[in-house]
PDB file of C-alpha atoms in Angstrom:
ATOM      1  CA  MET A   1     109.451  30.125  80.731  1.00  0.00           C
ATOM      2  CA  SER A   2     111.553  33.158  81.465  1.00  0.00           C
ATOM      3  CA  ALA A   3     114.828  33.499  79.937  1.00  0.00           C
ATOM      4  CA  ALA A   4     115.950  35.972  82.737  1.00  0.00           C
ATOM      5  CA  TRP A   5     119.265  35.527  84.689  1.00  0.00           C
ATOM      6  CA  PRO A   6     120.481  37.247  87.876  1.00  0.00           C
ATOM      7  CA  ALA A   7     123.112  40.378  87.117  1.00  0.00           C
ATOM      8  CA  THR A   8     126.726  39.068  87.077  1.00  0.00           C
ATOM      9  CA  GLU A   9     128.721  42.129  86.737  1.00  0.00           C
ATOM     10  CA  PRO A  10     130.701  43.197  89.856  1.00  0.00           C
ATOM     11  CA  THR A  11     128.768  45.358  91.847  1.00  0.00           C
ATOM     12  CA  GLU A  12     130.134  48.195  94.076  1.00  0.00           C
ATOM     13  CA  VAL A  13     129.302  51.836  95.381  1.00  0.00           C
ATOM     14  CA  ALA A  14     131.412  55.000  95.379  1.00  0.00           C
ATOM     15  CA  ILE A  15     131.544  58.333  97.643  1.00  0.00           C
ATOM     16  CA  ALA A  16     133.878  61.475  97.168  1.00  0.00           C
ATOM     17  CA  ALA A  17     135.024  64.279  99.176  1.00  0.00           C
ATOM     18  CA  GLY A  18     137.267  66.832  97.982  1.00  0.00           C
ATOM     19  CA  ASP A  19     140.004  64.509  96.495  1.00  0.00           C
ATOM     20  CA  ALA A  20     139.124  61.292  98.429  1.00  0.00           C
ATOM     21  CA  ARG A  21     137.165  58.632  97.137  1.00  0.00           C
ATOM     22  CA  LEU A  22     135.869  55.201  98.751  1.00  0.00           C
ATOM     23  CA  VAL A  23     134.761  52.228  96.926  1.00  0.00           C
ATOM     24  CA  VAL A  24     132.751  49.854  98.951  1.00  0.00           C
ATOM     25  CA  ASP A  25     132.230  46.253  97.318  1.00  0.00           C
ATOM     26  CA  LEU A  26     128.596  45.267  97.666  1.00  0.00           C
ATOM     27  CA  ARG A  27     130.177  41.448  97.675  1.00  0.00           C
ATOM     28  CA  GLY A  28     130.744  41.170 101.288  1.00  0.00           C
ATOM     29  CA  GLY A  29     130.336  44.897 101.894  1.00  0.00           C
ATOM     30  CA  GLY A  30     134.183  45.664 102.565  1.00  0.00           C
ATOM     31  CA  MET A  31     136.040  48.601 101.271  1.00  0.00           C
ATOM     32  CA  ARG A  32     137.904  47.790  98.205  1.00  0.00           C
ATOM     33  CA  THR A  33     139.870  51.307  97.543  1.00  0.00           C
ATOM     34  CA  LEU A  34     140.394  54.314  99.516  1.00  0.00           C
ATOM     35  CA  THR A  35     142.287  57.124  97.720  1.00  0.00           C
ATOM     36  CA  ALA A  36     143.224  60.638  98.435  1.00  0.00           C
ATOM     37  CA  GLY A  37     144.260  61.994  94.804  1.00  0.00           C
ATOM     38  CA  ASP A  38     146.814  59.769  93.632  1.00  0.00           C
ATOM     39  CA  ARG A  39     147.602  57.988  96.974  1.00  0.00           C
ATOM     40  CA  GLU A  40     146.482  54.678  97.731  1.00  0.00           C
ATOM     41  CA  LEU A  41     145.749  54.703 101.317  1.00  0.00           C
ATOM     42  CA  LEU A  42     144.166  51.311 101.566  1.00  0.00           C
ATOM     43  CA  ASP A  43     146.023  48.316 100.172  1.00  0.00           C
ATOM     44  CA  GLY A  44     142.885  46.982  98.216  1.00  0.00           C
ATOM     45  CA  TYR A  45     142.089  45.207  95.337  1.00  0.00           C
ATOM     46  CA  GLY A  46     140.645  45.583  91.703  1.00  0.00           C
ATOM     47  CA  ALA A  47     137.282  45.209  90.791  1.00  0.00           C
ATOM     48  CA  GLY A  48     135.431  42.076  90.330  1.00  0.00           C
ATOM     49  CA  THR A  49     138.782  40.312  91.867  1.00  0.00           C
ATOM     50  CA  VAL A  50     139.023  37.819  94.561  1.00  0.00           C
ATOM     51  CA  PRO A  51     140.296  39.520  97.393  1.00  0.00           C
ATOM     52  CA  GLY A  52     143.408  37.740  99.120  1.00  0.00           C
ATOM     53  CA  ALA A  53     144.076  37.805 102.668  1.00  0.00           C
ATOM     54  CA  SER A  54     140.723  39.214 103.570  1.00  0.00           C
ATOM     55  CA  ARG A  55     141.277  42.639 102.400  1.00  0.00           C
ATOM     56  CA  GLY A  56     138.711  45.069 103.726  1.00  0.00           C
ATOM     57  CA  ARG A  57     136.685  42.274 104.807  1.00  0.00           C
ATOM     58  CA  VAL A  58     133.897  42.855 107.050  1.00  0.00           C
ATOM     59  CA  LEU A  59     134.090  40.502 110.001  1.00  0.00           C
ATOM     60  CA  LEU A  60     130.441  39.256 111.513  1.00  0.00           C
ATOM     61  CA  PRO A  61     129.098  37.528 113.374  1.00  0.00           C
ATOM     62  CA  TRP A  62     132.855  36.880 114.754  1.00  0.00           C
ATOM     63  CA  PRO A  63     136.248  38.194 113.858  1.00  0.00           C
ATOM     64  CA  ASN A  64     139.362  36.415 113.447  1.00  0.00           C
ATOM     65  CA  ARG A  65     139.422  32.583 114.230  1.00  0.00           C
ATOM     66  CA  ILE A  66     137.004  29.933 115.917  1.00  0.00           C
ATOM     67  CA  ARG A  67     138.982  26.679 116.581  1.00  0.00           C
ATOM     68  CA  ASP A  68     137.893  23.562 114.686  1.00  0.00           C
ATOM     69  CA  GLY A  69     134.567  25.708 114.358  1.00  0.00           C
ATOM     70  CA  ARG A  70     133.228  24.386 117.498  1.00  0.00           C
ATOM     71  CA  TRP A  71     131.389  26.381 120.077  1.00  0.00           C
ATOM     72  CA  SER A  72     128.470  25.961 122.422  1.00  0.00           C
ATOM     73  CA  TRP A  73     125.535  28.221 123.299  1.00  0.00           C
ATOM     74  CA  GLY A  74     122.644  28.106 125.584  1.00  0.00           C
ATOM     75  CA  GLY A  75     123.026  24.094 125.943  1.00  0.00           C
ATOM     76  CA  ARG A  76     123.633  23.458 122.280  1.00  0.00           C
ATOM     77  CA  ASP A  77     126.758  22.290 120.556  1.00  0.00           C
ATOM     78  CA  LEU A  78     127.170  23.972 117.087  1.00  0.00           C
ATOM     79  CA  GLN A  79     129.606  23.780 114.462  1.00  0.00           C
ATOM     80  CA  LEU A  80     130.701  26.565 112.133  1.00  0.00           C
ATOM     81  CA  GLU A  81     132.020  25.708 108.529  1.00  0.00           C
ATOM     82  CA  LEU A  82     135.737  25.259 108.035  1.00  0.00           C
ATOM     83  CA  ALA A  83     138.503  27.061 106.004  1.00  0.00           C
ATOM     84  CA  GLY A  84     139.940  24.241 104.668  1.00  0.00           C
ATOM     85  CA  PRO A  85     141.405  20.883 105.305  1.00  0.00           C
ATOM     86  CA  ASP A  86     144.565  22.336 105.953  1.00  0.00           C
ATOM     87  CA  LYS A  87     142.830  25.089 108.068  1.00  0.00           C
ATOM     88  CA  PRO A  88     140.700  23.710 110.481  1.00  0.00           C
ATOM     89  CA  THR A  89     139.184  27.024 111.734  1.00  0.00           C
ATOM     90  CA  ALA A  90     136.150  28.983 111.096  1.00  0.00           C
ATOM     91  CA  MET A  91     137.390  32.182 109.795  1.00  0.00           C
ATOM     92  CA  HIS A  92     136.084  35.657 109.612  1.00  0.00           C
ATOM     93  CA  GLY A  93     132.646  35.600 109.928  1.00  0.00           C
ATOM     94  CA  LEU A  94     129.849  34.574 107.562  1.00  0.00           C
ATOM     95  CA  VAL A  95     129.349  37.780 105.225  1.00  0.00           C
ATOM     96  CA  GLY A  96     132.431  38.078 103.523  1.00  0.00           C
ATOM     97  CA  TRP A  97     130.813  36.810 100.212  1.00  0.00           C
ATOM     98  CA  GLN A  98     127.259  37.418 100.557  1.00  0.00           C
ATOM     99  CA  PRO A  99     125.334  40.556  98.769  1.00  0.00           C
ATOM    100  CA  TRP A 100     125.030  43.758 100.640  1.00  0.00           C
ATOM    101  CA  ALA A 101     122.655  46.355  99.359  1.00  0.00           C
ATOM    102  CA  VAL A 102     122.698  50.245  99.223  1.00  0.00           C
ATOM    103  CA  LEU A 103     120.133  51.596 101.735  1.00  0.00           C
ATOM    104  CA  GLU A 104     121.113  55.427 101.748  1.00  0.00           C
ATOM    105  CA  GLN A 105     123.505  57.309  99.699  1.00  0.00           C
ATOM    106  CA  SER A 106     124.755  61.027  99.096  1.00  0.00           C
ATOM    107  CA  GLY A 107     128.001  62.242  97.383  1.00  0.00           C
ATOM    108  CA  ASP A 108     130.017  61.650 100.354  1.00  0.00           C
ATOM    109  CA  ALA A 109     128.232  59.067 102.536  1.00  0.00           C
ATOM    110  CA  VAL A 110     126.627  55.633 101.821  1.00  0.00           C
ATOM    111  CA  THR A 111     125.139  53.056 104.202  1.00  0.00           C
ATOM    112  CA  VAL A 112     124.956  49.423 102.811  1.00  0.00           C
ATOM    113  CA  GLY A 113     123.495  46.657 105.009  1.00  0.00           C
ATOM    114  CA  THR A 114     122.779  43.037 104.753  1.00  0.00           C
ATOM    115  CA  VAL A 115     121.068  40.264 107.079  1.00  0.00           C
ATOM    116  CA  VAL A 116     123.063  37.150 108.668  1.00  0.00           C
ATOM    117  CA  GLU A 117     120.287  34.475 108.186  1.00  0.00           C
ATOM    118  CA  ALA A 118     120.131  31.548 111.073  1.00  0.00           C
ATOM    119  CA  ARG A 119     121.877  28.467 110.059  1.00  0.00           C
ATOM    120  CA  SER A 120     122.920  25.272 111.927  1.00  0.00           C
ATOM    121  CA  GLY A 121     126.573  26.771 112.923  1.00  0.00           C
ATOM    122  CA  TYR A 122     124.983  29.835 113.902  1.00  0.00           C
ATOM    123  CA  PRO A 123     121.209  29.691 114.894  1.00  0.00           C
ATOM    124  CA  PHE A 124     120.844  33.697 115.254  1.00  0.00           C
ATOM    125  CA  ARG A 125     119.503  36.137 112.859  1.00  0.00           C
ATOM    126  CA  LEU A 126     121.055  39.592 112.749  1.00  0.00           C
ATOM    127  CA  ALA A 127     120.632  42.862 110.969  1.00  0.00           C
ATOM    128  CA  ALA A 128     123.659  44.552 110.084  1.00  0.00           C
ATOM    129  CA  ALA A 129     124.171  48.279 108.576  1.00  0.00           C
ATOM    130  CA  ILE A 130     127.522  50.175 107.787  1.00  0.00           C
ATOM    131  CA  ASP A 131     127.686  53.947 107.376  1.00  0.00           C
ATOM    132  CA  HIS A 132     130.399  55.408 105.621  1.00  0.00           C
ATOM    133  CA  VAL A 133     131.056  58.998 105.808  1.00  0.00           C
ATOM    134  CA  LEU A 134     133.872  60.721 103.755  1.00  0.00           C
ATOM    135  CA  GLU A 135     135.410  64.201 104.381  1.00  0.00           C
ATOM    136  CA  PRO A 136     138.787  65.519 102.846  1.00  0.00           C
ATOM    137  CA  GLY A 137     141.327  63.760 105.312  1.00  0.00           C
ATOM    138  CA  ARG A 138     139.010  61.434 107.377  1.00  0.00           C
ATOM    139  CA  LEU A 139     136.791  58.408 106.556  1.00  0.00           C
ATOM    140  CA  THR A 140     134.181  57.556 109.497  1.00  0.00           C
ATOM    141  CA  VAL A 141     132.804  54.082 109.577  1.00  0.00           C
ATOM    142  CA  THR A 142     130.128  52.948 111.834  1.00  0.00           C
ATOM    143  CA  MET A 143     128.574  49.321 112.132  1.00  0.00           C
ATOM    144  CA  ARG A 144     125.219  48.860 113.657  1.00  0.00           C
ATOM    145  CA  VAL A 145     124.022  45.581 114.539  1.00  0.00           C
ATOM    146  CA  ARG A 146     120.273  44.785 115.210  1.00  0.00           C
ATOM    147  CA  ASN A 147     119.128  41.318 116.838  1.00  0.00           C
ATOM    148  CA  ALA A 148     116.189  40.416 114.219  1.00  0.00           C
ATOM    149  CA  GLY A 149     115.598  37.110 116.058  1.00  0.00           C
ATOM    150  CA  ALA A 150     113.481  35.775 118.700  1.00  0.00           C
ATOM    151  CA  GLU A 151     116.192  34.964 121.439  1.00  0.00           C
ATOM    152  CA  PRO A 152     119.222  36.482 122.765  1.00  0.00           C
ATOM    153  CA  ALA A 153     122.065  36.592 120.411  1.00  0.00           C
ATOM    154  CA  PRO A 154     125.891  36.574 120.874  1.00  0.00           C
ATOM    155  CA  PHE A 155     128.317  37.702 118.357  1.00  0.00           C
ATOM    156  CA  GLY A 156     131.414  39.684 117.761  1.00  0.00           C
ATOM    157  CA  ALA A 157     132.378  42.107 115.112  1.00  0.00           C
ATOM    158  CA  GLY A 158     135.338  43.661 113.288  1.00  0.00           C
ATOM    159  CA  PHE A 159     136.725  45.193 109.929  1.00  0.00           C
ATOM    160  CA  HIS A 160     139.836  44.067 107.958  1.00  0.00           C
ATOM    161  CA  PRO A 161     141.687  47.002 106.215  1.00  0.00           C
ATOM    162  CA  TYR A 162     145.323  47.079 105.326  1.00  0.00           C
ATOM    163  CA  LEU A 163     147.012  50.575 105.852  1.00  0.00           C
ATOM    164  CA  ALA A 164     148.911  51.241 103.173  1.00  0.00           C
ATOM    165  CA  VAL A 165     152.462  52.819 103.226  1.00  0.00           C
ATOM    166  CA  GLY A 166     152.740  53.992  99.739  1.00  0.00           C
ATOM    167  CA  ALA A 167     154.790  51.152  97.973  1.00  0.00           C
ATOM    168  CA  GLN A 168     153.655  47.525  96.460  1.00  0.00           C
ATOM    169  CA  GLU A 169     157.096  45.599  96.710  1.00  0.00           C
ATOM    170  CA  ASP A 170     157.416  42.967  99.289  1.00  0.00           C
ATOM    171  CA  GLY A 171     158.976  44.220 102.486  1.00  0.00           C
ATOM    172  CA  ALA A 172     158.039  47.919 101.758  1.00  0.00           C
ATOM    173  CA  ILE A 173     156.594  48.131 105.798  1.00  0.00           C
ATOM    174  CA  ALA A 174     160.080  48.032 107.212  1.00  0.00           C
ATOM    175  CA  ASP A 175     160.911  51.655 107.210  1.00  0.00           C
ATOM    176  CA  ALA A 176     157.445  52.373 108.255  1.00  0.00           C
ATOM    177  CA  GLU A 177     156.944  53.793 111.975  1.00  0.00           C
ATOM    178  CA  LEU A 178     154.228  52.297 114.029  1.00  0.00           C
ATOM    179  CA  GLU A 179     152.456  53.507 117.442  1.00  0.00           C
ATOM    180  CA  LEU A 180     150.077  51.100 118.824  1.00  0.00           C
ATOM    181  CA  PRO A 181     148.118  52.335 121.900  1.00  0.00           C
ATOM    182  CA  ALA A 182     148.099  48.445 123.874  1.00  0.00           C
ATOM    183  CA  ARG A 183     149.514  47.345 126.703  1.00  0.00           C
ATOM    184  CA  THR A 184     148.555  43.678 126.590  1.00  0.00           C
ATOM    185  CA  GLU A 185     149.170  41.068 123.937  1.00  0.00           C
ATOM    186  CA  LEU A 186     146.764  37.770 123.781  1.00  0.00           C
ATOM    187  CA  VAL A 187     149.389  35.002 122.941  1.00  0.00           C
ATOM    188  CA  VAL A 188     148.568  32.698 120.243  1.00  0.00           C
ATOM    189  CA  ASP A 189     150.016  29.667 118.864  1.00  0.00           C
ATOM    190  CA  ASP A 190     151.049  28.808 115.085  1.00  0.00           C
ATOM    191  CA  GLY A 191     147.454  29.022 114.007  1.00  0.00           C
ATOM    192  CA  GLY A 192     146.741  32.286 115.553  1.00  0.00           C
ATOM    193  CA  LEU A 193     144.521  30.699 118.474  1.00  0.00           C
ATOM    194  CA  PRO A 194     144.816  31.922 122.068  1.00  0.00           C
ATOM    195  CA  THR A 195     147.139  29.790 124.093  1.00  0.00           C
ATOM    196  CA  GLY A 196     145.582  30.904 127.514  1.00  0.00           C
ATOM    197  CA  GLU A 197     148.423  33.487 128.241  1.00  0.00           C
ATOM    198  CA  ARG A 198     148.423  37.015 128.004  1.00  0.00           C
ATOM    199  CA  ARG A 199     151.535  39.424 128.582  1.00  0.00           C
ATOM    200  CA  PRO A 200     152.439  42.897 128.803  1.00  0.00           C
ATOM    201  CA  LEU A 201     153.274  44.714 125.425  1.00  0.00           C
ATOM    202  CA  ALA A 202     154.987  48.217 124.946  1.00  0.00           C
ATOM    203  CA  GLY A 203     152.835  50.079 122.869  1.00  0.00           C
ATOM    204  CA  THR A 204     155.018  52.538 120.957  1.00  0.00           C
ATOM    205  CA  ILE A 205     156.831  50.333 118.507  1.00  0.00           C
ATOM    206  CA  GLY A 206     158.785  52.715 116.343  1.00  0.00           C
ATOM    207  CA  ARG A 207     160.207  51.651 113.209  1.00  0.00           C
ATOM    208  CA  ILE A 208     159.100  48.122 112.056  1.00  0.00           C
ATOM    209  CA  GLY A 209     162.374  46.780 110.494  1.00  0.00           C
ATOM    210  CA  HIS A 210     162.056  43.075 110.812  1.00  0.00           C
ATOM    211  CA  ARG A 211     159.338  42.672 113.437  1.00  0.00           C
ATOM    212  CA  ALA A 212     156.518  40.236 112.661  1.00  0.00           C
ATOM    213  CA  PHE A 213     152.986  41.023 113.838  1.00  0.00           C
ATOM    214  CA  ASP A 214     149.845  38.407 113.627  1.00  0.00           C
ATOM    215  CA  THR A 215     148.823  39.548 117.197  1.00  0.00           C
ATOM    216  CA  PRO A 216     145.710  40.553 119.016  1.00  0.00           C
ATOM    217  CA  VAL A 217     146.245  43.250 121.668  1.00  0.00           C
ATOM    218  CA  THR A 218     143.605  44.869 124.119  1.00  0.00           C
ATOM    219  CA  ASP A 219     143.850  47.241 127.225  1.00  0.00           C
ATOM    220  CA  LEU A 220     143.935  50.109 124.945  1.00  0.00           C
ATOM    221  CA  ASP A 221     145.229  53.608 126.111  1.00  0.00           C
ATOM    222  CA  ARG A 222     142.723  55.899 125.391  1.00  0.00           C
ATOM    223  CA  ASP A 223     142.610  59.791 124.978  1.00  0.00           C
ATOM    224  CA  ALA A 224     140.228  61.761 127.115  1.00  0.00           C
ATOM    225  CA  ASP A 225     137.465  61.372 124.380  1.00  0.00           C
ATOM    226  CA  GLY A 226     137.438  57.578 124.720  1.00  0.00           C
ATOM    227  CA  TRP A 227     139.159  57.017 121.751  1.00  0.00           C
ATOM    228  CA  ALA A 228     142.439  54.569 121.147  1.00  0.00           C
ATOM    229  CA  ARG A 229     144.720  56.005 118.007  1.00  0.00           C
ATOM    230  CA  VAL A 230     146.929  53.749 116.044  1.00  0.00           C
ATOM    231  CA  ARG A 231     149.340  55.824 113.777  1.00  0.00           C
ATOM    232  CA  LEU A 232     151.453  54.349 110.737  1.00  0.00           C
ATOM    233  CA  ARG A 233     154.083  56.653 109.399  1.00  0.00           C
ATOM    234  CA  SER A 234     156.036  56.402 106.237  1.00  0.00           C
ATOM    235  CA  ALA A 235     157.744  58.736 103.962  1.00  0.00           C
ATOM    236  CA  THR A 236     155.743  58.188 101.172  1.00  0.00           C
ATOM    237  CA  LEU A 237     152.316  58.745 102.492  1.00  0.00           C
ATOM    238  CA  GLY A 238     152.755  60.485 105.925  1.00  0.00           C
ATOM    239  CA  THR A 239     150.663  59.356 108.647  1.00  0.00           C
ATOM    240  CA  LEU A 240     147.616  57.184 108.632  1.00  0.00           C
ATOM    241  CA  GLU A 241     145.789  57.314 111.851  1.00  0.00           C
ATOM    242  CA  LEU A 242     143.249  54.647 112.645  1.00  0.00           C
ATOM    243  CA  ALA A 243     141.221  55.373 115.670  1.00  0.00           C
ATOM    244  CA  VAL A 244     138.412  53.429 117.518  1.00  0.00           C
ATOM    245  CA  ASP A 245     135.766  54.222 120.225  1.00  0.00           C
ATOM    246  CA  GLY A 246     134.894  52.368 123.385  1.00  0.00           C
ATOM    247  CA  SER A 247     133.021  49.614 121.279  1.00  0.00           C
ATOM    248  CA  TRP A 248     136.157  47.945 120.290  1.00  0.00           C
ATOM    249  CA  PRO A 249     138.442  47.016 122.826  1.00  0.00           C
ATOM    250  CA  TRP A 250     140.574  44.596 120.626  1.00  0.00           C
ATOM    251  CA  LEU A 251     143.004  45.122 117.753  1.00  0.00           C
ATOM    252  CA  GLN A 252     144.466  42.653 115.709  1.00  0.00           C
ATOM    253  CA  VAL A 253     147.758  43.895 113.870  1.00  0.00           C
ATOM    254  CA  PHE A 254     149.041  41.796 111.170  1.00  0.00           C
ATOM    255  CA  THR A 255     152.579  42.617 108.763  1.00  0.00           C
ATOM    256  CA  GLY A 256     151.546  39.965 106.229  1.00  0.00           C
ATOM    257  CA  ASP A 257     154.422  37.735 106.655  1.00  0.00           C
ATOM    258  CA  THR A 258     152.526  34.555 105.653  1.00  0.00           C
ATOM    259  CA  LEU A 259     151.050  35.955 102.396  1.00  0.00           C
ATOM    260  CA  ARG A 260     152.041  34.998  99.122  1.00  0.00           C
ATOM    261  CA  PRO A 261     154.706  36.780  97.437  1.00  0.00           C
ATOM    262  CA  GLY A 262     153.616  40.033  95.881  1.00  0.00           C
ATOM    263  CA  GLN A 263     151.554  40.734  98.781  1.00  0.00           C
ATOM    264  CA  ARG A 264     154.178  40.126 101.485  1.00  0.00           C
ATOM    265  CA  ARG A 265     154.786  42.726 103.949  1.00  0.00           C
ATOM    266  CA  ARG A 266     153.675  45.733 102.031  1.00  0.00           C
ATOM    267  CA  SER A 267     151.061  46.989 104.315  1.00  0.00           C
ATOM    268  CA  VAL A 268     149.990  46.534 107.818  1.00  0.00           C
ATOM    269  CA  ALA A 269     146.424  45.176 108.644  1.00  0.00           C
ATOM    270  CA  VAL A 270     145.094  46.908 111.891  1.00  0.00           C
ATOM    271  CA  GLU A 271     141.562  45.271 112.448  1.00  0.00           C
ATOM    272  CA  PRO A 272     139.198  46.667 115.236  1.00  0.00           C
ATOM    273  CA  MET A 273     137.442  44.221 116.866  1.00  0.00           C
ATOM    274  CA  THR A 274     134.775  43.736 119.525  1.00  0.00           C
ATOM    275  CA  CYS A 275     136.715  40.383 121.075  1.00  0.00           C
ATOM    276  CA  PRO A 276     139.740  38.316 120.604  1.00  0.00           C
ATOM    277  CA  PRO A 277     139.954  35.114 118.477  1.00  0.00           C
ATOM    278  CA  ASN A 278     137.799  32.251 119.371  1.00  0.00           C
ATOM    279  CA  ALA A 279     135.564  34.437 121.483  1.00  0.00           C
ATOM    280  CA  LEU A 280     132.814  32.361 120.476  1.00  0.00           C
ATOM    281  CA  ALA A 281     134.039  29.189 121.895  1.00  0.00           C
ATOM    282  CA  ASP A 282     135.916  31.081 125.076  1.00  0.00           C
ATOM    283  CA  HIS A 283     133.040  33.184 125.555  1.00  0.00           C
ATOM    284  CA  VAL A 284     135.224  36.395 125.912  1.00  0.00           C
ATOM    285  CA  ASP A 285     133.846  39.776 125.354  1.00  0.00           C
ATOM    286  CA  LEU A 286     131.074  38.798 123.356  1.00  0.00           C
ATOM    287  CA  VAL A 287     128.427  41.190 122.448  1.00  0.00           C
ATOM    288  CA  VAL A 288     124.753  39.632 123.710  1.00  0.00           C
ATOM    289  CA  LEU A 289     121.746  41.281 122.225  1.00  0.00           C
ATOM    290  CA  GLU A 290     118.175  40.914 123.113  1.00  0.00           C
ATOM    291  CA  PRO A 291     115.583  40.360 120.451  1.00  0.00           C
ATOM    292  CA  GLY A 292     115.245  43.901 118.873  1.00  0.00           C
ATOM    293  CA  ALA A 293     118.200  45.555 120.774  1.00  0.00           C
ATOM    294  CA  ASP A 294     120.988  47.185 118.851  1.00  0.00           C
ATOM    295  CA  TRP A 295     124.587  47.639 119.165  1.00  0.00           C
ATOM    296  CA  THR A 296     126.699  50.583 117.505  1.00  0.00           C
ATOM    297  CA  GLY A 297     130.654  50.956 117.162  1.00  0.00           C
ATOM    298  CA  THR A 298     132.459  53.641 115.243  1.00  0.00           C
ATOM    299  CA  TRP A 299     136.164  53.899 113.888  1.00  0.00           C
ATOM    300  CA  THR A 300     137.894  56.491 111.743  1.00  0.00           C
ATOM    301  CA  LEU A 301     140.892  56.605 109.512  1.00  0.00           C
ATOM    302  CA  GLY A 302     142.479  59.983 108.953  1.00  0.00           C
ATOM    303  CA  TRP A 303     145.638  60.827 106.534  1.00  0.00           C
ATOM    304  CA  SER A 304     147.861  63.932 106.668  1.00  0.00           C
ATOM    305  CA  ALA A 305     151.046  64.345 104.504  1.00  0.00           C
TER     306      ALA A 305
END
């Protein structure tokens, strides 16, 4: 009988360009750290640790929450696993803890991939790949999804980066300035689920101060190139600009007010999303792929002094 064991050490992959360095965690495929010199551009987490508050997580085949984990498709009533007895929602998809593999790598670029296998709560099969290209001053992230099953597959996608402001103490985002290019806010209840109401949103926020966000927004103002740009300015890091192409009609902005002490309001999560919370159940802005068909979406994170 063999005495072999599976590898248990943390697995990750790193790329660099100039003084910028990105580390991708192969437990879930998320971005663990992004640095430029001695600046932490993402509020990430340590190697081999459990990331709190979905830091850096890849959100597939749905972002955000599904009420009670229940949804229907093609005449089937489906039940997803719930986050817990005190959180009766299905949270942030299925790939956050499964292994990802390095598909291609060079000094300044890496592609990682995984397969979402069919299961009782999500009876569809998706192949997913994420291309990361790093250059001095900019990271470009492209997600590619292919329907690897035999029937049309609905899904939503997203990412969960926390943008740093150059400080680690609670409340550090108060003096940062946020520019949010969105005209509409989806009203959610205390559990972060849609109430059915939408209301206008003034996109230029300015100094964050005591304002709290855990807010899905849409109707994004786009530049002539079709991209929408969120800017977060702080005295320590300068400006971070997260830009999304037309494949991402939604953003979730989260100021971390409900996080545990030590992580509360110290960074701002700006999450590119293809659809709003509860989209699998509400059938709002879902991507539906025919067998063998592909979907692609790109976003970037840039930084300047």
